[in-house]
Coordinates of C-alpha atoms in Angstrom, one line a residue:
Chain A
X1318 CA -40.9 -37.9 67.1
X1319 CA -41.7 -34.7 65.3
X1320 CA -39.3 -31.8 65.4
X1321 CA -40.7 -28.4 64.8
X1322 CA -38.8 -25.2 64.0
X1323 CA -39.8 -22.2 66.1
X1324 CA -42.0 -20.7 63.3
X1325 CA -43.6 -24.1 62.7
X1326 CA -44.4 -24.3 66.4
X1327 CA -46.2 -21.0 66.1
X1328 CA -48.1 -22.2 63.1
X1329 CA -49.0 -25.5 64.8
X1330 CA -50.3 -23.8 67.9
X1331 CA -52.2 -21.3 65.8
X1332 CA -54.2 -23.9 63.9
X1333 CA -54.6 -26.3 66.9
X1334 CA -57.7 -24.6 68.2
X1335 CA -59.3 -24.9 64.7
X1336 CA -58.5 -28.6 64.6
X1337 CA -59.8 -29.2 68.1
X1338 CA -62.8 -27.1 67.3
X1339 CA -63.8 -29.1 64.2
X1340 CA -63.3 -32.4 66.1
X1341 CA -65.2 -31.0 69.1
X1342 CA -68.1 -29.8 66.8
X1343 CA -68.4 -33.2 65.1
X1344 CA -68.4 -35.0 68.4
X1345 CA -70.8 -32.5 69.9
X1346 CA -73.3 -33.0 67.1
X1347 CA -73.0 -36.8 67.4
X1348 CA -73.3 -36.8 71.2
X1349 CA -76.1 -34.2 71.2
X1350 CA -78.2 -36.2 68.7
X1351 CA -77.6 -39.5 70.6
X1352 CA -78.5 -37.8 73.9
X1353 CA -81.7 -36.4 72.4
X1354 CA -82.6 -39.8 70.9
X1355 CA -81.9 -41.7 74.1
X1356 CA -85.5 -41.6 75.5
X1357 CA -86.8 -43.1 72.3
X1358 CA -84.1 -45.9 72.3
X1359 CA -84.8 -46.6 76.0
X1360 CA -88.6 -46.7 75.5
X1361 CA -88.8 -48.7 72.2
X1362 CA -85.5 -50.6 72.1
X1363 CA -85.0 -52.8 69.1
X1364 CA -88.6 -52.1 68.0
X1365 CA -87.4 -48.8 66.8
X1366 CA -85.2 -50.4 64.2
X1367 CA -87.4 -53.3 63.1
X1368 CA -90.9 -51.9 63.0
X1369 CA -92.5 -49.3 60.8
X1370 CA -94.9 -47.2 62.7
X1371 CA -95.6 -43.5 63.5
X1372 CA -98.3 -43.3 66.1
X1373 CA -98.2 -40.2 68.3
X1374 CA -100.6 -40.0 71.2
X1375 CA -101.4 -37.6 74.1
X1376 CA -100.9 -40.5 76.4
X1377 CA -97.2 -41.5 76.2
X1378 CA -98.1 -45.2 76.9
X1379 CA -100.0 -45.3 73.7
X1380 CA -97.2 -43.8 71.6
X1381 CA -95.5 -46.2 69.2
X1382 CA -92.7 -45.6 66.8
X1383 CA -90.6 -47.7 64.4
X1384 CA -88.1 -46.4 61.9
X1385 CA -87.4 -49.4 59.8
X1386 CA -89.4 -48.2 56.7
X1387 CA -87.8 -44.7 56.6
X1388 CA -84.4 -46.0 57.3
X1389 CA -84.5 -48.8 54.6
X1390 CA -86.4 -46.3 52.4
X1391 CA -83.5 -43.9 52.7
X1392 CA -81.0 -46.6 51.8
X1393 CA -83.2 -47.9 48.9
X1394 CA -83.9 -44.5 47.3
X1395 CA -80.2 -43.5 47.6
X1396 CA -79.0 -46.8 46.2
X1397 CA -81.4 -46.5 43.2
X1398 CA -80.3 -42.9 42.7
X1399 CA -76.6 -43.9 42.8
X1400 CA -77.3 -46.7 40.2
X1401 CA -78.6 -44.0 37.9
X1402 CA -76.0 -41.4 38.8
X1403 CA -73.0 -43.6 38.1
X1404 CA -73.5 -44.3 34.3
X1405 CA -74.8 -40.8 33.7
X1406 CA -71.8 -39.2 35.4
X1407 CA -69.3 -41.5 33.6
X1408 CA -71.0 -40.7 30.2
X1409 CA -70.9 -37.0 31.0
X1410 CA -67.2 -37.2 32.0
X1411 CA -66.3 -39.1 28.9
X1412 CA -68.1 -36.6 26.7
X1413 CA -66.7 -33.5 28.4
X1414 CA -63.1 -34.6 28.7
X1415 CA -62.7 -36.6 25.4
X1416 CA -65.4 -36.3 22.9
X1417 CA -66.8 -32.8 22.8
X1418 CA -64.9 -29.9 21.3
X1419 CA -63.1 -28.1 24.2
X1420 CA -65.4 -25.0 24.1
X1421 CA -68.6 -27.0 24.1
X1422 CA -67.3 -29.3 26.8
X1423 CA -66.2 -26.3 28.8
X1424 CA -69.7 -24.8 28.4
X1425 CA -71.4 -28.1 29.4
X1426 CA -69.1 -28.3 32.5
X1427 CA -70.2 -24.8 33.5
X1428 CA -73.8 -25.7 33.1
X1429 CA -73.3 -28.9 35.2
X1430 CA -71.6 -26.9 37.9
X1431 CA -74.5 -24.4 37.9
X1432 CA -76.9 -27.4 38.1
X1433 CA -74.9 -28.7 41.1
X1434 CA -75.5 -25.4 42.9
X1435 CA -79.2 -25.1 42.2
X1436 CA -81.5 -25.1 45.3
X1437 CA -82.8 -28.6 45.8
X1438 CA -86.3 -27.3 46.2
X1439 CA -86.3 -26.4 42.5
X1440 CA -85.6 -30.0 41.6
X1441 CA -88.2 -31.1 44.2
X1442 CA -90.9 -29.0 42.8
X1443 CA -90.1 -30.0 39.2
X1444 CA -90.2 -33.7 40.3
X1445 CA -93.5 -33.3 42.1
X1446 CA -95.3 -31.3 39.5
X1447 CA -93.9 -32.4 36.2
X1448 CA -92.0 -35.7 36.6
X1449 CA -94.3 -37.6 38.9
X1450 CA -97.4 -37.6 36.8
X1451 CA -95.4 -38.1 33.6
X1452 CA -93.5 -41.1 35.1
X1453 CA -96.8 -42.5 36.3
X1454 CA -98.5 -42.3 32.9
X1455 CA -95.6 -43.1 30.5
X1456 CA -93.2 -45.2 32.5
X1457 CA -94.6 -46.8 35.6
X1458 CA -97.9 -48.0 34.0
X1459 CA -96.3 -49.7 31.0
X1460 CA -93.6 -51.2 33.2
X1461 CA -96.2 -52.6 35.5
X1462 CA -98.3 -53.8 32.6
X1463 CA -95.5 -55.6 30.8
X1464 CA -93.0 -56.4 33.5
X1465 CA -95.3 -56.6 36.5
X1466 CA -94.0 -60.2 37.3
X1467 CA -90.7 -58.6 38.5
X1468 CA -91.1 -57.7 42.2
X1469 CA -89.8 -54.1 41.8
X1470 CA -92.6 -53.4 39.2
X1471 CA -95.3 -55.5 40.8
X1472 CA -97.4 -52.8 42.4
X1473 CA -99.9 -50.6 40.6
X1474 CA -98.7 -47.0 40.3
X1475 CA -101.3 -44.6 41.7
X1476 CA -100.1 -41.1 42.3
X1477 CA -96.6 -41.2 40.8
X1478 CA -95.1 -40.1 44.1
X1479 CA -92.9 -43.0 44.7
X1480 CA -89.4 -44.4 45.4
X1481 CA -88.7 -44.3 41.6
X1482 CA -89.7 -40.6 41.2
X1483 CA -87.7 -39.6 44.3
X1484 CA -84.6 -41.7 43.1
X1485 CA -84.8 -40.1 39.6
X1486 CA -85.0 -36.6 40.9
X1487 CA -82.3 -37.3 43.5
X1488 CA -80.1 -38.6 40.6
X1489 CA -80.7 -35.5 38.5
X1490 CA -79.8 -33.3 41.5
X1491 CA -76.7 -35.3 42.5
X1492 CA -75.3 -36.2 39.0
X1493 CA -73.7 -32.8 38.6
X1494 CA -71.9 -33.2 41.9
X1495 CA -70.5 -36.7 41.1
X1496 CA -69.7 -35.6 37.5
X1497 CA -67.7 -32.7 38.8
X1498 CA -65.8 -35.1 41.1
X1499 CA -65.1 -37.5 38.3
X1500 CA -63.9 -34.8 35.9
X1501 CA -61.6 -33.5 38.5
X1502 CA -60.3 -37.0 39.1
X1503 CA -59.9 -37.8 35.5
X1504 CA -58.0 -34.5 34.9
X1505 CA -55.7 -35.4 37.8
X1506 CA -54.4 -38.5 36.0
X1507 CA -50.8 -37.7 35.1
X1508 CA -50.5 -36.9 31.4
X1509 CA -47.8 -39.6 31.0
X1510 CA -50.4 -42.3 31.3
X1511 CA -52.7 -40.7 28.8
X1512 CA -49.8 -40.3 26.4
X1513 CA -48.8 -43.9 27.1
X1514 CA -52.1 -45.4 26.0
X1515 CA -52.5 -43.1 23.0
X1516 CA -49.0 -44.0 21.8
X1517 CA -50.2 -47.5 21.5
X1518 CA -52.9 -46.5 19.0
X1519 CA -55.8 -46.7 21.4
X1520 CA -59.0 -44.9 20.4
X1521 CA -60.4 -42.2 22.7
X1522 CA -62.9 -44.7 24.0
X1523 CA -60.2 -47.4 24.7
X1524 CA -58.0 -44.8 26.3
X1525 CA -60.8 -43.5 28.5
X1526 CA -61.7 -47.1 29.5
X1527 CA -58.2 -47.8 30.5
X1528 CA -57.7 -44.6 32.3
X1529 CA -61.0 -45.0 34.1
X1530 CA -59.7 -48.3 35.3
X1531 CA -56.9 -46.3 36.9
X1532 CA -59.6 -44.3 38.6
X1533 CA -61.7 -47.2 39.8
X1534 CA -61.3 -46.6 43.5
X1535 CA -61.9 -42.9 42.9
X1536 CA -65.1 -43.7 40.9
X1537 CA -66.3 -45.9 43.8
X1538 CA -65.4 -43.3 46.3
X1539 CA -67.2 -40.5 44.3
X1540 CA -70.3 -42.7 44.1
X1541 CA -70.2 -43.3 47.8
X1542 CA -70.0 -39.6 48.4
X1543 CA -72.9 -39.1 46.0
X1544 CA -74.8 -41.8 47.8
X1545 CA -74.1 -40.1 51.1
X1546 CA -75.4 -36.8 49.7
X1547 CA -78.5 -38.5 48.4
X1548 CA -79.0 -40.2 51.7
X1549 CA -79.2 -36.9 53.5
X1550 CA -81.3 -35.0 50.9
X1551 CA -84.6 -33.8 52.4
X1552 CA -86.5 -31.4 50.2
X1553 CA -86.5 -33.5 47.0
X1554 CA -87.6 -36.6 48.8
X1555 CA -90.2 -35.0 51.0
X1556 CA -91.9 -33.6 47.8
X1557 CA -91.6 -36.7 45.6
X1558 CA -91.5 -39.9 47.7
X1559 CA -95.2 -39.9 48.9
X1560 CA -94.4 -39.9 52.6
X1561 CA -96.0 -43.2 53.7
X1562 CA -94.9 -45.2 56.7
X1563 CA -94.4 -48.5 54.9
X1564 CA -91.8 -50.1 52.8
X1565 CA -92.0 -52.6 49.9
X1566 CA -89.5 -53.5 47.2
X1567 CA -91.8 -52.2 44.5
X1568 CA -90.4 -48.9 43.2
X1569 CA -93.9 -47.5 42.3
X1570 CA -95.0 -47.4 46.0
X1571 CA -94.7 -44.4 48.2
X1572 CA -92.5 -44.6 51.3
X1573 CA -90.6 -42.4 53.7
X1574 CA -87.0 -41.6 54.2
X1575 CA -85.5 -40.4 57.5
X1576 CA -85.0 -36.9 56.2
X1577 CA -88.6 -36.7 54.7
X1578 CA -90.0 -38.1 58.0
X1579 CA -88.1 -35.4 60.0
X1580 CA -89.2 -32.7 57.6
X1581 CA -92.8 -33.7 57.6
X1582 CA -93.2 -34.5 61.4
X1583 CA -90.9 -32.0 63.1
X1584 CA -93.5 -29.3 63.5
X1585 CA -95.9 -31.4 65.6
X1586 CA -93.3 -33.7 67.2
X1587 CA -92.8 -31.4 70.2
X1588 CA -96.4 -32.0 71.3
X1589 CA -95.7 -35.7 72.1
X1590 CA -93.2 -37.2 74.6
X1591 CA -91.4 -39.6 72.3
X1592 CA -92.0 -38.2 68.8
X1593 CA -89.1 -35.7 68.9
X1594 CA -86.6 -38.2 70.5
X1595 CA -87.6 -40.6 67.7
X1596 CA -86.9 -38.0 65.1
X1597 CA -83.5 -37.6 66.7
X1598 CA -83.0 -41.3 66.7
X1599 CA -83.6 -41.2 63.0
X1600 CA -81.1 -38.4 62.6
X1601 CA -78.6 -40.4 64.6
X1602 CA -79.0 -43.5 62.4
X1603 CA -78.6 -41.3 59.4
X1604 CA -75.5 -39.6 60.9
X1605 CA -73.9 -43.0 61.6
X1606 CA -74.7 -44.4 58.1
X1607 CA -73.6 -41.3 56.4
X1608 CA -70.4 -41.0 58.4
X1609 CA -69.5 -44.6 57.7
X1610 CA -70.1 -44.3 54.0
X1611 CA -68.2 -41.0 53.7
X1612 CA -65.3 -42.5 55.7
X1613 CA -65.1 -45.5 53.4
X1614 CA -65.2 -43.2 50.4
X1615 CA -62.5 -40.9 51.7
X1616 CA -60.2 -43.9 52.6
X1617 CA -60.6 -45.2 49.0
X1618 CA -59.7 -41.7 47.6
X1619 CA -56.5 -41.7 49.7
X1620 CA -55.7 -45.2 48.6
X1621 CA -56.1 -44.2 44.9
X1622 CA -53.9 -41.1 45.3
X1623 CA -51.2 -43.3 46.7
X1624 CA -51.5 -45.6 43.8
X1625 CA -51.3 -43.2 40.9
X1626 CA -48.2 -41.6 42.5
X1627 CA -46.2 -44.7 41.3
Chain B
X1472 CA -42.2 -50.6 -1.7
X1473 CA -40.0 -47.6 -0.9
X1474 CA -36.6 -48.2 0.7
X1475 CA -37.5 -45.5 3.2
X1476 CA -39.8 -46.0 6.1
X1477 CA -40.1 -42.3 6.8
X1478 CA -40.0 -39.4 4.3
X1479 CA -40.4 -35.9 5.7
X1480 CA -40.2 -32.9 3.5
X1481 CA -40.4 -29.2 4.3
X1482 CA -42.0 -29.9 7.6
X1483 CA -43.0 -26.7 9.5
X1484 CA -44.5 -26.8 12.9
X1485 CA -45.7 -23.7 14.7
X1486 CA -47.1 -23.9 18.3
X1487 CA -49.0 -20.9 19.5
X1488 CA -47.3 -18.6 17.1
X1489 CA -43.8 -20.0 17.8
X1490 CA -41.8 -21.7 15.0
X1491 CA -40.7 -25.0 16.4
X1492 CA -39.7 -26.8 13.1
X1493 CA -38.7 -24.6 10.2
X1494 CA -38.6 -26.8 7.2
X1495 CA -37.3 -30.2 8.1
X1496 CA -36.3 -32.6 5.3
X1497 CA -35.5 -36.2 6.5
X1498 CA -35.5 -39.7 5.1
X1499 CA -35.2 -42.8 7.2
X1500 CA -34.2 -46.1 5.6
X1501 CA -36.0 -49.3 6.6
X1502 CA -34.4 -51.4 9.3
X1503 CA -32.0 -48.8 10.4
X1504 CA -31.6 -46.7 13.6
X1505 CA -31.7 -43.0 13.0
X1506 CA -30.7 -40.9 16.0
X1507 CA -31.8 -37.3 16.1
X1508 CA -29.5 -35.2 18.2
X1509 CA -29.7 -31.6 19.3
X1510 CA -29.6 -29.4 22.2
X1511 CA -32.7 -28.8 24.4
X1512 CA -35.5 -26.9 22.7
X1513 CA -34.3 -27.6 19.2
X1514 CA -37.6 -29.4 18.2
X1515 CA -36.5 -33.0 18.5
X1516 CA -39.5 -34.3 20.5
X1517 CA -41.9 -32.3 18.3
X1518 CA -40.4 -33.8 15.2
X1519 CA -40.7 -37.3 16.7
X1520 CA -44.3 -36.7 17.8
X1521 CA -45.3 -35.4 14.3
X1522 CA -44.3 -38.8 12.9
X1523 CA -47.2 -40.6 14.7
X1524 CA -49.4 -37.5 15.0
X1525 CA -49.2 -37.2 18.8
X1526 CA -49.0 -33.5 18.0
X1527 CA -52.8 -33.7 17.4
X1528 CA -53.2 -33.3 21.2
X1529 CA -51.2 -30.1 21.4
X1530 CA -53.3 -27.0 21.6
X1531 CA -52.7 -24.2 19.1
X1532 CA -50.4 -26.3 16.8
X1533 CA -50.1 -25.8 13.1
X1534 CA -48.4 -28.4 10.9
X1535 CA -47.4 -27.9 7.3
X1536 CA -45.4 -30.0 4.9
X1537 CA -45.3 -33.7 4.0
X1538 CA -44.8 -36.6 6.3
X1539 CA -45.0 -40.0 4.6
X1540 CA -44.7 -43.0 6.8
X1541 CA -44.6 -46.6 5.4
X1542 CA -45.7 -45.1 2.1
X1543 CA -48.7 -43.3 3.4
X1544 CA -49.3 -39.6 4.2
X1545 CA -49.8 -39.5 7.9
X1546 CA -52.3 -36.6 7.7
X1547 CA -54.8 -38.6 5.6
X1548 CA -54.8 -41.9 7.5
X1549 CA -56.6 -42.8 10.7
X1550 CA -54.3 -41.6 13.6
X1551 CA -55.0 -44.7 15.7
X1552 CA -54.1 -47.0 12.9
X1553 CA -50.9 -45.0 12.4
X1554 CA -50.0 -45.1 16.1
X1555 CA -50.4 -48.9 16.1
X1556 CA -47.7 -49.1 13.5
X1557 CA -45.6 -46.3 14.7
X1558 CA -45.3 -46.6 18.5
X1559 CA -43.6 -44.1 20.7
X1560 CA -41.8 -44.7 24.0
X1561 CA -41.6 -41.6 26.2
X1562 CA -38.7 -40.3 28.2
X1563 CA -40.4 -41.0 31.5
X1564 CA -41.4 -44.6 32.2
X1565 CA -45.1 -44.8 32.2
X1566 CA -46.3 -48.3 32.8
X1567 CA -50.0 -48.3 34.0
X1568 CA -49.8 -48.7 37.7
X1569 CA -53.2 -50.4 38.1
X1570 CA -52.2 -53.2 35.7
X1571 CA -49.8 -56.1 36.4
X1572 CA -46.5 -56.5 34.6
X1573 CA -48.1 -59.1 32.3
X1574 CA -51.2 -57.0 31.6
X1575 CA -49.1 -53.9 30.8
X1576 CA -47.3 -55.8 28.0
X1577 CA -50.3 -57.7 26.9
X1578 CA -52.4 -54.5 26.4
X1579 CA -51.2 -53.5 23.0
X1580 CA -51.4 -57.1 21.8
X1581 CA -55.0 -57.1 22.8
X1582 CA -55.7 -53.7 21.3
X1583 CA -54.2 -54.6 18.0
X1584 CA -55.8 -58.1 17.9
X1585 CA -52.3 -59.7 17.7
X1586 CA -53.1 -62.6 20.0
X1587 CA -56.1 -64.7 19.4
X1588 CA -56.0 -66.7 22.7
X1589 CA -54.3 -66.8 26.1
X1590 CA -51.4 -68.9 24.9
X1591 CA -50.6 -66.6 22.0
X1592 CA -50.9 -63.6 24.4
X1593 CA -48.4 -65.3 26.7
X1594 CA -46.0 -65.9 23.8
X1595 CA -46.2 -62.3 22.7
X1596 CA -45.6 -61.0 26.2
X1597 CA -42.7 -63.4 26.7
X1598 CA -41.2 -62.4 23.3
X1599 CA -41.4 -58.7 24.1
X1600 CA -39.9 -59.1 27.6
X1601 CA -37.1 -61.2 26.2
X1602 CA -36.4 -58.6 23.5
X1603 CA -35.7 -56.0 26.2
X1604 CA -33.8 -58.5 28.4
X1605 CA -36.4 -58.3 31.2
X1606 CA -37.9 -61.8 31.0
X1607 CA -35.5 -63.4 33.4
X1608 CA -36.0 -60.7 35.9
X1609 CA -39.8 -60.7 36.0
X1610 CA -40.8 -64.2 34.8
X1611 CA -41.7 -65.3 38.3
X1612 CA -43.6 -62.1 39.1
X1613 CA -45.7 -61.4 36.1
X1614 CA -48.7 -60.8 38.3
X1615 CA -46.9 -58.1 40.3
X1616 CA -47.6 -54.4 39.8
X1617 CA -44.9 -52.2 38.1
X1618 CA -44.2 -50.3 41.3
X1619 CA -42.2 -53.3 42.3
X1620 CA -39.7 -52.6 39.5
X1621 CA -36.8 -50.2 39.4
X1622 CA -36.9 -47.1 37.2
X1623 CA -34.8 -48.8 34.5
X1624 CA -36.8 -52.0 34.6
X1625 CA -40.0 -49.9 34.2
X1626 CA -38.5 -48.2 31.2
X1627 CA -37.7 -51.6 29.7
X1628 CA -41.2 -52.7 30.5
X1629 CA -42.5 -49.7 28.5
X1630 CA -40.2 -50.7 25.6
X1631 CA -41.6 -54.2 25.8
X1632 CA -45.1 -52.9 25.9
X1633 CA -44.3 -50.9 22.7
X1634 CA -42.8 -54.0 21.0
X1635 CA -45.9 -56.1 21.9
X1636 CA -47.9 -53.9 19.6
X1637 CA -45.7 -55.4 16.8
X1638 CA -45.0 -51.9 15.3
X1639 CA -43.1 -51.3 12.1
X1640 CA -41.5 -48.2 13.4
X1641 CA -40.4 -47.5 17.0
X1642 CA -40.0 -43.9 18.1
X1643 CA -37.9 -43.3 21.2
X1644 CA -37.9 -40.0 23.0
X1645 CA -34.7 -40.0 25.1
X1646 CA -35.5 -43.4 26.5
X1647 CA -32.5 -43.6 28.8
X1648 CA -32.5 -40.1 30.1
X1649 CA -33.6 -41.0 33.6
X1650 CA -32.1 -44.5 34.1
X1651 CA -28.8 -46.0 35.3
X1652 CA -25.9 -47.2 33.0
X1653 CA -26.7 -50.8 33.4
X1654 CA -30.3 -50.4 32.2
X1655 CA -29.1 -48.0 29.5
X1656 CA -26.7 -50.6 28.2
X1657 CA -29.5 -53.3 28.1
X1658 CA -31.8 -50.9 26.2
X1659 CA -29.1 -50.0 23.7
X1660 CA -28.2 -53.7 23.2
X1661 CA -31.9 -54.5 22.6
X1662 CA -32.2 -51.7 20.0
X1663 CA -29.2 -53.0 18.1
X1664 CA -31.0 -56.4 17.9
X1665 CA -34.4 -54.9 17.0
X1666 CA -33.0 -53.1 14.0
X1667 CA -33.3 -56.4 12.2
X1668 CA -37.1 -56.4 12.6
X1669 CA -38.1 -52.7 12.6
X1670 CA -37.1 -49.1 11.9
X1671 CA -36.0 -47.1 14.9
X1672 CA -35.9 -43.3 15.3
X1673 CA -34.4 -42.2 18.6
X1674 CA -34.0 -38.7 20.1
X1675 CA -31.2 -38.0 22.4
X1676 CA -29.1 -35.1 23.5
X1677 CA -26.1 -37.4 24.3
X1678 CA -23.7 -37.7 21.3
X1679 CA -21.9 -40.7 22.9
X1680 CA -25.2 -42.6 23.0
X1681 CA -25.7 -41.9 19.3
X1682 CA -22.2 -43.2 18.6
X1683 CA -23.1 -46.5 20.3
X1684 CA -26.4 -47.2 18.6
X1685 CA -26.9 -45.1 15.4
X1686 CA -26.7 -46.1 11.8
X1687 CA -27.5 -42.6 10.8
X1688 CA -27.6 -39.4 12.7
X1689 CA -29.3 -36.1 12.2
X1690 CA -28.5 -32.9 14.1
X1691 CA -31.5 -30.7 14.7
X1692 CA -30.7 -27.1 15.7
X1693 CA -33.3 -24.4 16.1
X1694 CA -35.9 -26.3 14.1
X1695 CA -33.7 -27.1 11.1
X1696 CA -31.7 -30.2 10.4
X1697 CA -28.2 -28.8 10.0
X1698 CA -26.4 -32.1 9.2
X1699 CA -27.4 -35.7 8.6
X1700 CA -25.6 -38.8 7.3
X1701 CA -24.1 -42.1 8.3
X1702 CA -23.1 -42.0 12.0
X1703 CA -19.4 -42.7 11.5
X1704 CA -19.1 -40.1 8.8
X1705 CA -20.9 -37.4 10.9
X1706 CA -18.9 -38.2 14.0
X1707 CA -15.5 -38.5 12.4
X1708 CA -15.8 -35.7 9.9
X1709 CA -18.6 -33.2 10.7
X1710 CA -19.2 -30.8 7.9
X1711 CA -21.2 -28.2 9.7
X1712 CA -19.8 -25.9 12.3
X1713 CA -22.9 -26.3 14.5
X1714 CA -22.4 -30.1 14.5
X1715 CA -18.8 -29.6 15.4
X1716 CA -19.7 -27.4 18.3
X1717 CA -22.5 -29.8 19.5
X1718 CA -20.2 -32.8 19.4
X1719 CA -17.6 -30.8 21.4
X1720 CA -20.3 -29.9 23.9
X1721 CA -19.9 -26.2 23.1
X1722 CA -23.8 -25.8 22.5

């Protein structure tokens, strides 16, 4: 039983509408998206999840939609991006917190924070105009030529707009966010542990490695949050992934993600009976995936905070 | 080989413009326990941290003077190498919470390359835990995490961790300040035994603790050593008025 003092009661009842409002807003978005998606789920059932097709038609009986490719494409591109983000962010965190002189590290941190706040369309344009042709000529073609026997490099790169390009640009755009989280987490480690390891004669690298072990759940949680952010990213992916309704393991192929599908089809979707509900269905799938991943990440963060309090 | 493990002369430390140590001269004989006493803010911890260059991590610090440890100038040798021989145990117990009891103690042995295989590592861990009288209490739960230990046990674990580095000098910064009398007794007992194997410099603000463990004592006051000598001599017949006042609890 919770006992409140009179002033605490006033505070409690003052913030209650805000708490209820946030919960209500979250539920409303979820329920609204699900409600809007319902016609598509009813019409196409499990085909919506296991087929990859986007066929709008004036006659609703001829319409056919399947979201497997963009949904898997979303997960694939975000996973690849996270695999790039993680080592980059750890290396940047180590450099800024332990290696670089304080002033240079501080300056780099400011740059990273500015990069984290840049409009994603800037990254998207850079990816589409500069990175995609460069990657095609100097990375994808050699990889395909020499390592084409590996399934992820097995297809011939054509335009450069591909899962690889999208993942790289996503990684560049999301690394500042994850790095900022890691630096904050690393700086939160009580100084007694840092002193403890340095007292034993550890080098900066050994100390960082040990202290990062202390941060492991936090690192995983930050990666999941980064993954979640990449999963929902629209502009970058729409400009760099090639927007094709198919999925293969090969990273040189174009594909779609749910956000890129929504961005590219929304304008005309209202003309067809099931196109818009299908886009809502995609949004709903993304909302579920993103919520689950964020929830897992946040739970891990809480678990870590409990642990380092020892 | 010099008879002294530590030789400090005219050590001056200034932190952000504030004089913390103002010309400290100190010699510590090998295999003895020197206890540095003094009121809070007298510079005891700074002096201790200068001996293994933990002061390197303090912003705006300026150190002058000579500190020779184990025959080598501490400012010219690799600080990591120095800290592997001159290990410090802090006032607050700080076992690594994400590592088991065993791994905590094994860590410095791995860092220093002391153990070549698992059996040797186990022997080092056992030896270190026995030295601090913790082995019997934890031998059946070496895979537990340190949060399952009491505060005093955690501090003894940190002492064992320091010993597992096989240091030649052990620096202790008020190691019993936050723990109960029973654990304090065990730590003091361990220190008296360890004197045979290494040199110990301990900081405390409790004169009665110095009486129990010290071979030599030094009284630091306002950044200067006002008196030092064999423990019995200083306690029985203090020559300096400040020492007298400190021992009577007047400062």
